[in-house]
XYZ file of C-alpha atoms in Angstrom:
724
model
C 10.056 25.518 22.619
C 10.989 27.695 25.608
C 14.093 26.863 27.599
C 12.082 25.990 30.731
C 9.831 23.653 28.756
C 12.817 21.946 27.150
C 14.516 21.538 30.516
C 11.333 20.063 31.986
C 11.029 17.632 29.090
C 14.636 16.474 29.486
C 14.233 16.080 33.266
C 11.042 14.087 32.758
C 12.819 11.779 30.321
C 15.773 11.288 32.708
C 13.502 10.564 35.669
C 11.535 8.107 33.563
C 14.732 6.319 32.561
C 15.884 6.158 36.183
C 12.567 4.886 37.487
C 12.313 2.333 34.709
C 15.858 1.097 35.252
C 15.091 0.615 38.954
C 11.899 -1.275 38.107
C 13.838 -3.457 35.682
C 16.332 -4.360 38.423
C 13.462 -5.562 40.638
C 11.960 -7.732 37.878
C 12.963 -11.364 37.751
C 11.453 -12.042 34.337
C 12.424 -10.209 31.149
C 9.361 -11.364 29.180
C 7.845 -7.881 29.156
C 10.820 -6.533 27.200
C 10.676 -9.034 24.366
C 7.492 -7.843 22.715
C 7.335 -4.210 21.676
C 3.869 -2.833 20.865
C 4.694 -2.432 17.184
C 5.190 -6.171 16.856
C 1.692 -6.812 18.157
C 0.240 -4.372 15.635
C 1.830 -6.223 12.747
C 0.306 -9.614 13.471
C -1.504 -9.956 10.155
C 1.623 -10.615 8.135
C 4.785 -12.573 8.725
C 7.908 -10.450 8.929
C 11.489 -11.153 7.984
C 13.699 -11.528 11.050
C 14.242 -8.116 12.599
C 10.692 -7.049 11.773
C 11.468 -4.240 9.295
C 9.982 -5.868 6.181
C 7.080 -8.233 5.593
C 7.223 -11.510 3.676
C 3.810 -10.704 2.177
C 2.745 -7.857 -0.103
C -0.184 -6.872 -2.294
C -0.078 -8.097 -5.894
C -2.850 -5.932 -7.285
C -6.303 -7.442 -7.633
C -4.914 -10.822 -6.564
C -4.524 -9.507 -3.016
C -1.746 -10.340 -0.527
C 0.700 -13.043 -1.636
C 4.209 -14.168 -0.721
C 6.929 -11.773 -1.860
C 8.780 -14.810 -3.234
C 5.959 -15.427 -5.723
C 5.887 -11.901 -7.210
C 7.799 -11.611 -10.544
C 9.234 -8.141 -9.889
C 11.070 -6.231 -7.169
C 8.954 -5.802 -4.064
C 9.814 -4.524 -0.606
C 7.108 -4.365 2.039
C 8.097 -2.043 4.905
C 6.392 -2.603 8.238
C 5.185 -0.120 10.842
C 8.352 -0.943 12.791
C 10.516 0.341 9.916
C 8.432 3.522 9.708
C 8.683 4.140 13.449
C 12.423 3.379 13.479
C 13.476 5.720 10.656
C 10.606 8.184 10.394
C 10.395 11.749 11.656
C 7.021 13.545 11.499
C 8.723 16.833 10.590
C 10.230 15.322 7.417
C 8.670 13.873 4.232
C 7.708 10.190 4.201
C 10.421 9.780 1.539
C 12.873 9.841 4.461
C 11.640 6.316 5.271
C 11.172 5.222 1.655
C 14.884 5.942 1.159
C 15.603 2.596 2.887
C 14.849 1.163 -0.556
C 17.876 1.824 -2.815
C 15.672 2.460 -5.872
C 14.082 5.446 -4.089
C 15.872 8.753 -3.577
C 14.236 11.770 -1.986
C 14.030 14.874 -4.171
C 13.173 17.201 -1.307
C 13.944 17.461 2.385
C 11.116 19.922 3.026
C 7.664 18.833 4.255
C 6.253 21.392 1.793
C 6.485 18.675 -0.914
C 6.526 14.878 -1.232
C 8.678 14.345 -4.351
C 11.053 11.414 -4.703
C 12.448 9.361 -7.563
C 12.171 5.634 -8.203
C 14.857 4.196 -10.478
C 15.561 7.743 -11.668
C 11.942 8.691 -12.504
C 10.211 11.425 -10.519
C 7.224 10.447 -8.360
C 5.186 11.955 -5.520
C 2.010 11.434 -3.517
C 0.018 10.799 -6.719
C 1.672 7.409 -7.004
C 0.539 6.144 -3.599
C -2.299 3.693 -3.205
C -4.234 3.517 0.060
C -5.650 0.100 0.952
C -5.379 -0.786 -2.725
C -7.186 2.364 -3.908
C -5.154 4.617 -6.266
C -4.919 8.379 -6.710
C -6.114 9.684 -3.338
C -3.030 11.820 -2.616
C -0.929 14.240 -4.650
C 2.265 16.319 -4.743
C 1.835 17.979 -1.342
C 0.439 15.008 0.589
C 1.223 11.363 1.182
C -0.546 9.190 3.783
C 0.541 10.357 7.271
C 3.188 7.950 8.518
C 1.559 7.172 11.848
C -1.542 5.547 10.243
C 0.450 3.065 8.116
C 0.745 -0.595 9.066
C 2.653 -1.614 5.952
C 4.012 -0.041 2.734
C 4.276 -2.337 -0.291
C 6.919 -0.763 -2.542
C 6.835 -2.052 -6.110
C 9.815 -0.915 -8.174
C 9.126 -3.125 -11.150
C 6.738 -4.075 -13.974
C 3.230 -4.235 -12.522
C 1.129 -1.757 -14.529
C -1.753 -4.117 -15.340
C -2.311 -5.738 -11.946
C -3.799 -2.789 -10.015
C -6.641 -1.616 -12.248
C -6.853 1.928 -13.593
C -5.339 4.986 -11.951
C -5.023 8.653 -12.763
C -2.291 9.896 -15.081
C -1.500 13.095 -13.220
C 1.926 13.593 -11.686
C 2.003 16.881 -9.850
C -0.161 19.970 -9.609
C 0.266 20.590 -13.345
C -1.129 17.131 -14.152
C 1.898 16.124 -16.198
C 1.255 12.633 -17.535
C 4.201 10.327 -16.867
C 4.025 6.536 -16.449
C 5.412 5.571 -13.061
C 8.120 2.913 -12.680
C 6.199 1.381 -9.792
C 3.650 1.944 -7.052
C 3.510 2.251 -3.271
C 0.507 0.757 -1.494
C -0.035 1.932 2.088
C -2.096 -0.392 4.308
C -3.731 1.363 7.251
C -3.489 0.168 10.847
C -6.284 -2.104 12.041
C -7.296 -3.424 15.421
C -5.240 -6.415 16.555
C -6.514 -9.263 18.734
C -4.711 -7.719 21.693
C -6.041 -4.319 22.840
C -3.908 -1.326 21.848
C -3.764 1.931 23.801
C -0.698 3.924 22.924
C 0.231 7.525 23.627
C 3.322 9.063 22.016
C 5.053 12.396 22.511
C 7.627 13.675 20.017
C 10.115 16.546 20.120
C 11.842 17.328 16.824
C 13.645 20.093 14.940
C 14.044 23.385 16.799
C 10.778 23.281 18.744
C 8.347 20.878 17.035
C 6.235 19.072 19.621
C 3.821 16.322 18.713
C 1.239 14.169 20.436
C -0.198 10.937 19.030
C -2.945 8.600 20.108
C -3.356 5.057 18.861
C -6.287 3.051 20.230
C -7.441 -0.327 18.956
C -10.103 -2.722 20.219
C -11.845 -5.843 18.970
C -15.289 -6.810 20.206
C -18.358 -8.859 19.383
C -18.618 -12.602 18.868
C -15.210 -14.089 18.034
C -13.796 -10.551 18.053
C -15.392 -10.030 14.664
C -15.455 -6.228 14.897
C -12.414 -4.012 15.211
C -11.899 -0.261 15.652
C -8.552 1.523 15.367
C -8.290 5.265 16.058
C -5.201 7.337 15.243
C -4.739 11.059 15.856
C -1.945 13.584 15.584
C -1.232 17.099 16.838
C 2.137 18.408 15.613
C 3.245 22.001 15.971
C 6.423 24.061 16.216
C 9.667 25.061 14.523
C 11.467 22.838 12.038
C 15.236 22.378 11.983
C 15.390 25.223 9.442
C 15.241 28.560 11.320
C 11.989 30.380 10.667
C 10.183 27.353 9.222
C 7.211 25.916 11.125
C 4.763 23.053 10.913
C 1.205 22.804 12.226
C -0.424 19.472 11.424
C -3.561 17.930 12.906
C -5.322 14.764 11.803
C -7.791 12.168 13.006
C -8.423 8.779 11.354
C -10.658 5.812 12.132
C -10.398 2.252 10.784
C -13.358 -0.091 11.291
C -13.160 -3.692 10.156
C -15.344 -6.777 10.344
C -14.192 -10.386 10.008
C -17.036 -12.794 9.332
C -17.049 -16.455 8.395
C -17.691 -15.594 4.761
C -16.756 -11.951 4.475
C -14.211 -9.280 5.395
C -14.912 -5.539 5.394
C -12.657 -2.585 6.115
C -13.729 1.065 6.322
C -11.123 3.785 6.756
C -11.831 7.515 6.948
C -10.466 10.730 8.397
C -9.212 14.232 7.813
C -5.846 16.012 7.763
C -5.183 19.720 8.335
C -1.578 20.191 7.188
C 0.172 23.584 7.271
C 3.773 24.595 6.580
C 5.311 28.039 7.081
C 8.539 28.573 5.145
C 10.867 25.703 4.143
C 10.891 26.254 0.383
C 14.006 24.434 -0.884
C 13.727 24.102 -4.703
C 16.006 25.872 -7.178
C 16.965 26.177 -10.848
C 20.306 27.161 -12.378
C 20.908 29.691 -15.167
C 24.711 29.661 -15.030
C 27.397 28.074 -17.189
C 29.506 26.335 -14.565
C 30.852 22.798 -14.862
C 29.429 22.125 -11.405
C 26.725 23.776 -9.325
C 28.042 26.431 -6.924
C 28.904 24.970 -3.537
C 25.749 24.268 -1.564
C 25.127 27.023 0.998
C 24.647 26.434 4.692
C 21.472 24.370 4.941
C 20.334 26.578 7.827
C 19.913 29.498 5.425
C 16.298 30.466 4.738
C 15.239 31.738 1.307
C 11.650 32.517 2.226
C 9.969 35.854 2.557
C 8.206 36.018 5.960
C 4.770 35.233 4.523
C 5.829 32.008 2.756
C 3.293 29.317 3.605
C 1.285 26.389 2.345
C -2.083 25.263 3.714
C -3.890 22.045 2.845
C -7.020 20.370 4.177
C -7.631 16.751 3.155
C -10.557 14.373 3.647
C -10.117 10.728 2.650
C -12.127 7.494 2.766
C -11.592 3.915 1.578
C -13.944 0.917 1.720
C -12.823 -2.650 1.001
C -15.083 -5.706 1.062
C -14.575 -9.384 0.243
C -17.417 -11.892 0.112
C -16.900 -15.638 -0.198
C -19.047 -17.121 -2.932
C -17.765 -20.664 -2.392
C -14.767 -22.414 -0.895
C -12.628 -21.269 -3.838
C -14.275 -18.080 -5.166
C -14.869 -14.638 -3.751
C -16.217 -11.273 -4.885
C -14.487 -8.045 -3.913
C -15.355 -4.364 -3.877
C -13.003 -1.405 -3.385
C -13.992 2.234 -3.158
C -12.143 5.458 -2.385
C -12.799 9.176 -2.097
C -10.586 12.149 -1.322
C -10.993 15.903 -1.369
C -8.270 18.466 -0.813
C -8.437 22.222 -0.628
C -5.486 24.508 -0.085
C -3.579 27.692 -0.725
C 0.056 28.669 -0.849
C 2.158 31.820 -0.951
C 5.772 31.334 -2.015
C 8.459 32.213 -4.546
C 6.991 30.361 -7.504
C 7.915 26.727 -8.041
C 11.644 27.340 -7.589
C 14.267 30.052 -7.168
C 16.737 30.702 -9.982
C 20.387 31.663 -9.418
C 23.385 32.183 -11.718
C 26.989 30.963 -11.875
C 28.004 33.066 -8.856
C 24.987 32.074 -6.782
C 23.219 35.414 -7.300
C 19.446 35.298 -7.590
C 18.252 36.435 -11.011
C 15.549 38.934 -11.945
C 13.231 36.158 -13.160
C 12.064 35.202 -9.648
C 8.665 36.362 -8.432
C 6.127 35.663 -5.711
C 3.183 33.356 -6.337
C -0.245 33.034 -4.717
C -1.973 29.757 -5.555
C -5.464 28.530 -4.689
C -6.264 24.937 -5.609
C -8.490 21.983 -4.813
C -9.006 18.487 -6.130
C -11.500 15.664 -5.844
C -10.833 11.986 -6.595
C -13.293 9.086 -6.606
C -12.691 5.396 -7.314
C -14.885 2.270 -7.637
C -13.831 -1.322 -8.331
C -15.850 -4.559 -8.470
C -14.403 -7.969 -9.189
C -14.237 -11.716 -8.581
C -11.288 -13.983 -7.806
C -10.939 -17.707 -7.395
C -9.103 -20.936 -8.067
C -9.559 -23.541 -10.808
C -7.396 -26.400 -12.029
C -6.691 -27.645 -15.524
C -4.831 -30.914 -15.225
C -1.718 -30.323 -13.113
C -1.966 -26.557 -13.462
C -3.540 -24.518 -10.671
C -5.007 -21.171 -11.748
C -5.615 -18.188 -9.477
C -7.933 -15.974 -11.520
C -9.119 -12.410 -10.929
C -11.399 -10.196 -13.023
C -12.289 -6.619 -12.146
C -14.045 -3.566 -13.549
C -13.122 -0.153 -12.155
C -13.685 3.540 -12.665
C -11.525 6.431 -11.494
C -12.462 10.096 -11.738
C -10.520 13.224 -10.767
C -11.346 16.933 -10.908
C -8.933 19.799 -10.394
C -9.484 23.517 -9.714
C -6.659 26.037 -9.597
C -5.721 29.709 -9.923
C -2.414 31.578 -9.641
C -1.525 35.207 -8.998
C 2.004 36.521 -9.455
C 4.069 39.402 -8.176
C 6.414 41.499 -10.293
C 9.817 40.286 -11.471
C 13.132 41.917 -10.664
C 12.423 42.338 -6.944
C 14.591 39.443 -5.698
C 18.203 40.124 -4.785
C 21.027 38.676 -2.748
C 22.711 35.318 -3.236
C 22.924 31.794 -1.888
C 25.526 32.592 0.750
C 24.526 36.005 2.090
C 20.805 35.320 1.904
C 17.938 36.507 -0.228
C 16.670 40.097 -0.258
C 13.424 41.653 -1.449
C 13.407 45.018 -3.151
C 11.137 48.011 -2.749
C 7.759 47.280 -4.288
C 7.811 43.604 -3.299
C 4.773 44.295 -1.118
C 1.862 44.044 -1.274
C 1.936 40.356 -2.143
C -0.393 39.193 -4.924
C -3.999 38.707 -3.866
C -5.225 35.143 -3.477
C -7.135 34.383 -6.717
C -10.440 32.539 -7.067
C -10.253 28.900 -8.140
C -11.326 27.940 -11.648
C -11.954 24.495 -13.130
C -8.796 23.276 -14.871
C -9.433 19.717 -15.949
C -11.373 16.563 -15.206
C -10.307 13.022 -16.024
C -12.287 9.783 -16.086
C -10.702 6.359 -16.538
C -12.636 3.119 -16.972
C -10.910 -0.243 -17.098
C -11.381 -3.996 -17.257
C -8.581 -6.109 -15.780
C -7.988 -9.846 -16.093
C -5.267 -11.667 -14.202
C -4.204 -15.314 -14.052
C -1.368 -16.756 -11.980
C -0.655 -20.351 -12.919
C 1.271 -22.773 -10.705
C 2.656 -26.112 -11.845
C 5.554 -27.839 -10.143
C 8.309 -25.302 -9.478
C 6.934 -22.785 -11.988
C 4.636 -19.780 -11.647
C 3.316 -17.831 -14.628
C 1.598 -14.441 -14.370
C -0.578 -13.156 -17.219
C -2.488 -9.897 -16.787
C -3.983 -7.186 -18.951
C -6.042 -4.057 -18.412
C -8.124 -2.422 -21.125
C -8.167 1.249 -20.169
C -10.298 4.033 -21.608
C -9.172 7.552 -20.686
C -11.213 10.700 -21.071
C -9.700 14.077 -20.237
C -11.393 17.440 -20.561
C -9.332 20.592 -20.216
C -11.772 23.267 -19.071
C -9.430 26.192 -19.739
C -9.655 25.780 -23.516
C -12.419 23.168 -23.833
C -10.027 20.525 -25.182
C -11.083 16.861 -25.016
C -8.619 13.967 -25.220
C -9.673 10.328 -25.516
C -7.367 7.373 -25.409
C -7.974 3.630 -25.479
C -5.167 1.223 -24.774
C -4.338 -2.196 -23.401
C -1.772 -2.526 -20.613
C -0.194 -6.012 -20.647
C 1.860 -7.537 -17.844
C 3.387 -10.966 -17.713
C 5.906 -12.734 -15.542
C 7.608 -16.077 -15.055
C 8.984 -17.417 -11.761
C 11.007 -20.593 -11.193
C 11.665 -21.962 -7.692
C 14.732 -24.243 -7.809
C 14.394 -24.540 -4.020
C 11.647 -23.522 -1.609
C 13.568 -20.402 -0.552
C 14.822 -19.306 -3.989
C 12.956 -17.630 -6.860
C 14.287 -16.729 -10.307
C 11.919 -14.439 -12.182
C 11.284 -12.361 -15.284
C 8.654 -9.630 -15.634
C 7.411 -7.349 -18.418
C 4.823 -4.585 -18.548
C 3.655 -1.788 -20.816
C 1.904 1.289 -19.504
C 0.274 4.322 -21.053
C -0.571 7.776 -19.817
C -3.108 9.974 -21.542
C -2.330 12.892 -23.760
C -1.434 15.991 -21.805
C -2.662 19.565 -22.083
C -0.120 22.188 -20.951
C -2.065 24.280 -18.437
C 0.477 26.133 -16.296
C 0.996 29.784 -17.247
C 4.751 29.456 -16.651
C 4.925 27.761 -20.078
C 5.036 29.818 -23.276
C 3.255 26.950 -25.036
C 0.309 26.886 -22.637
C -2.614 25.142 -24.320
C -0.497 22.719 -26.366
C -1.633 19.092 -26.421
C 1.063 16.434 -25.980
C 0.663 12.925 -27.381
C -0.051 9.976 -25.050
C 3.008 8.484 -23.388
C 3.930 4.809 -23.616
C 6.442 3.116 -21.350
C 7.897 -0.404 -21.271
C 9.577 -2.190 -18.399
C 11.535 -5.447 -18.296
C 13.126 -7.023 -15.260
C 14.964 -10.249 -14.503
C 16.108 -11.186 -11.037
C 16.557 -13.651 -8.215
C 15.184 -13.672 -4.663
C 16.729 -15.665 -1.834
C 15.489 -16.057 1.720
C 17.498 -17.929 4.311
C 18.019 -17.752 8.054
C 16.060 -14.542 8.474
C 17.603 -12.685 5.519
C 15.725 -11.762 2.313
C 17.910 -10.716 -0.632
C 16.820 -9.607 -4.110
C 19.045 -8.914 -7.107
C 17.526 -7.593 -10.324
C 18.475 -6.255 -13.745
C 15.958 -3.914 -15.357
C 15.258 -1.657 -18.305
C 12.616 1.084 -18.502
C 11.904 3.396 -21.401
C 9.608 6.399 -21.328
C 8.937 9.537 -23.327
C 11.241 12.420 -22.417
C 9.315 15.528 -21.363
C 10.978 18.417 -19.616
C 11.007 22.180 -19.001
C 13.082 24.017 -21.598
C 14.238 27.502 -20.587
C 12.415 30.064 -22.762
C 13.941 33.147 -21.110
C 12.366 35.887 -18.982
C 11.453 33.339 -16.324
C 9.335 31.320 -18.760
C 9.642 27.715 -19.906
C 8.555 25.629 -22.864
C 7.194 22.175 -22.038
C 8.679 19.922 -24.709
C 8.711 16.270 -25.728
C 11.989 15.108 -27.208
C 12.620 11.411 -27.832
C 12.660 9.085 -24.870
C 14.631 8.226 -21.760
C 16.053 4.744 -21.294
C 16.902 3.515 -17.808
C 19.069 0.399 -17.504
C 20.232 -0.746 -14.135
C 21.019 -3.302 -11.490
C 19.556 -3.323 -8.007
C 20.462 -5.263 -4.871
C 18.357 -5.179 -1.709
C 19.118 -6.875 1.600
C 16.685 -7.074 4.508
C 16.758 -9.104 7.697
C 19.153 -10.370 10.334
C 22.792 -10.721 9.321
C 23.765 -11.744 12.868
C 21.724 -12.847 15.906
C 21.267 -9.258 17.181
C 22.057 -7.285 14.032
C 19.364 -6.329 11.484
C 20.207 -4.774 8.116
C 18.053 -2.986 5.556
C 19.077 -1.312 2.327
C 21.017 -2.039 -0.832
C 22.706 -0.627 -3.915
C 21.335 0.761 -7.192
C 23.342 1.209 -10.390
C 21.489 3.229 -13.024
C 22.573 3.999 -16.574
C 20.006 6.548 -17.780
C 20.326 8.166 -21.188
C 18.248 9.832 -23.896
C 17.435 8.301 -27.264
C 15.710 9.299 -30.513
C 15.930 12.998 -29.729
C 15.198 15.560 -32.420
C 17.850 15.208 -35.118
C 19.799 12.944 -32.747
C 21.128 16.101 -31.086
C 21.021 14.665 -27.573
C 21.134 10.923 -28.208
C 23.255 9.330 -25.479
C 22.936 12.358 -23.196
C 22.297 11.879 -19.486
C 18.783 12.024 -18.022
C 18.409 15.123 -15.845
C 18.876 14.510 -12.138
C 19.410 10.724 -12.410
C 22.561 9.542 -10.599
C 24.409 6.407 -11.687
C 24.943 5.113 -8.148
C 23.006 5.252 -4.912
C 23.438 3.248 -1.732
C 21.615 2.956 1.557
C 22.500 0.808 4.551
C 20.527 0.793 7.779
C 21.714 -1.222 10.779
C 19.871 -1.993 14.009
C 21.950 -3.613 16.738
C 20.246 -4.956 19.877
C 22.714 -4.567 22.702
C 20.110 -6.204 24.923
C 16.371 -6.840 24.959
C 16.007 -3.271 26.185
C 18.560 -1.188 24.272
C 19.051 -0.931 20.495
C 21.438 1.184 18.458
C 20.336 2.492 15.045
C 22.454 3.776 12.171
C 21.869 4.577 8.514
C 24.161 5.691 5.695
C 22.755 7.236 2.503
C 25.075 7.917 -0.424
C 24.025 9.437 -3.749
C 26.404 9.669 -6.682
C 26.744 12.697 -8.926
C 24.139 13.554 -11.554
C 23.765 16.195 -14.278
C 21.288 18.774 -15.523
C 20.992 20.551 -18.881
C 22.688 23.955 -18.799
C 24.943 26.390 -20.630
C 27.946 24.770 -18.975
C 30.732 22.805 -20.747
C 29.196 19.990 -22.778
C 25.755 21.561 -22.211
C 25.637 20.153 -18.710
C 26.269 21.034 -15.069
C 27.086 18.508 -12.389
C 25.122 18.037 -9.171
C 27.819 16.726 -6.789
C 27.511 13.464 -4.884
C 26.689 13.492 -1.195
C 26.515 11.210 1.816
C 24.456 11.532 4.971
C 24.573 9.657 8.252
C 21.670 9.123 10.656
C 22.051 7.439 14.016
C 20.064 6.904 17.167
C 19.022 4.562 19.930
C 15.879 2.998 21.331
C 15.322 2.023 24.951
C 12.471 -0.331 25.881
C 11.412 -0.306 29.515
C 8.327 -0.078 31.727
C 6.481 2.635 33.576
C 4.195 1.309 36.326
C 4.114 -2.027 34.507
C 3.282 -0.444 31.116
C 5.696 -0.806 28.142
C 7.533 2.435 27.378
C 9.656 2.980 24.272
C 12.108 5.883 24.320
C 13.753 6.807 21.005
C 16.426 9.315 20.097
C 17.351 9.915 16.439
C 19.730 12.337 14.759
C 19.203 12.864 11.013
C 21.993 14.283 8.845
C 24.206 13.926 11.892
C 27.232 15.591 10.274
C 25.058 18.596 9.350
C 25.996 18.202 5.688
C 24.715 20.834 3.229
C 24.128 19.410 -0.262
C 22.099 19.672 -3.468
C 19.487 16.988 -4.236
C 18.793 16.030 -7.856
C 15.240 15.464 -9.059
C 14.734 12.621 -11.545
C 13.905 13.851 -15.051
C 14.000 17.531 -14.089
C 16.458 20.438 -14.203
C 15.189 21.616 -10.806
C 16.933 20.464 -7.625
C 16.563 20.745 -3.877
C 18.663 21.948 -0.966
C 19.049 19.770 2.100
C 17.661 20.573 5.520
C 20.077 20.989 8.464
C 20.733 18.385 11.129
C 17.517 17.339 12.846
C 17.241 15.697 16.276
C 14.105 13.825 17.328
C 13.143 12.390 20.705
C 9.994 10.335 21.237
C 8.370 8.521 24.138
C 5.648 5.948 23.396
C 3.652 4.536 26.307
C 1.449 1.467 25.758
C -1.305 1.178 28.330
């Protein structure tokens, strides 16, 4: 942004504050300050005091239920939480990090990776309005369209129906430790007309529209329109973002039916901002993280992605106690990228090695989903049953092609910057896409939640048939399995729940398709994972607290260095994750709202080949992580916001002492303020946030992987949201 434009923006903000303060002095009633627009938007669910989390969340095919009745860890973040802690120039994981089980694996908007309880996840693990597998590694749902995010970090594999097994552009099959369901914004009873301007990073400027209306008899029909235009420089010098999207949500509420249609497109482009690395050295600890303002991109580094998405949800009452439901989803993405491979490798001294090379990638994917089911209530004696039965089908297709530059043309080091030798140009030509694989999953799910007295019992199972065809070598993999889930909840008091949950999940066999692997074409066996969790939930005086103990085991698959810039994708025993998690959300004082918690994670390997690495650490999984967000309302108009994130040290396989290298711990601090006022009688919210306020430079571990990220520098965001 030019200096004159920045000055004008600051002057406009100051004049607005002055005018609004004067108007506030002339107002005898403060009623207009008590209800921010975001609170109106969230009217469909009750929120814990402070408004950052909901007391309701989706429990798979059973629909929305009380969080207290769900036999596993569940945190449902509201639109207010997203608006308070989100920044459009950063990944959505920046908001998800308010949950202590979730740690971001990247600070760059070029990717979406994060870990949940030490296991790597990304956009593939999002559901949208209950529909799975519509996003992937580069995309998650845009933050500004989300009304609520139901974060499940516990055993729930059989309650959602079937989903795809892919986890990343290489389609690596890994059972997820949980799911995240994003619910899109819908028209509220009160009209919504909201215009927001955002300034972030070095020169990123964004404009947002949010319009919602209900009409027809009894306001049966609703339309919500959301749009974004975001463009400019990120906090990292030389990195830019250019993102445009437009989404429409249409819903109908009848006496015997409810229908919701959501559709839109997203044109998402990033220039620069690659921040992933690997280590070939033998140090006890990674070299000191370089200045986060340092760019490691060649000038033409970019990633382009175009996404179209649609979901349709319908419920039809069959009687006073039974209903039929239908869910459908479709997404298509098409994109290209030009960057330095998946990650940059450096040695003990921070020098870039001769294995690095440029990469041109051309890919696209198509996902389709259909689900039909019935749900209702019956009683057997004193036991009340909530039953649900569904049949669903999920299909995905993936096309991809890569072109590579020569090796040995990367020089320089972490601290002086990267250099590119003679012959680096011309860059590799963009290749033509080729079919890589297609996957079809068909499932039947049955779920019963039984209530009698103070007890709730959950029994669920999904019979899943998986069919994968690898088009590169004409390999076909079939897999049939049953995914069981059960849980038990006891309510000693109305605001206390003691629970136990168990689930087993499977992911299909996996064909190694990426040419970076020397064993390309190998077929890996299907992966089975088990989860157990026991915990207690307590809600009192506006505060919801959950404490849980859990254990997860999964097959251990990872990239083994094969030399010359190549890897071998190997399976070696399994990873076992044991831990304790505490989350706290709500008001801890009349004007003070807290969100966050603590995670302790003991992750180790077991049953490795010859027992060689039994008891070893799991790559990138830290033992401790903590997050604490505080919102303090100085008045009805002014709020102060602060957040502390701390991640303990973790380890990666290496040639260092004990065959490991440490990724040091780090802590970051975010703080800001929000001022609620009026402009010509219209509510105006002014927000100022500073992320990574101390400008800390640090390495970020990636669960289950030897790769790791570098932080982004301090980022300042200012936004003004006018509700008309």
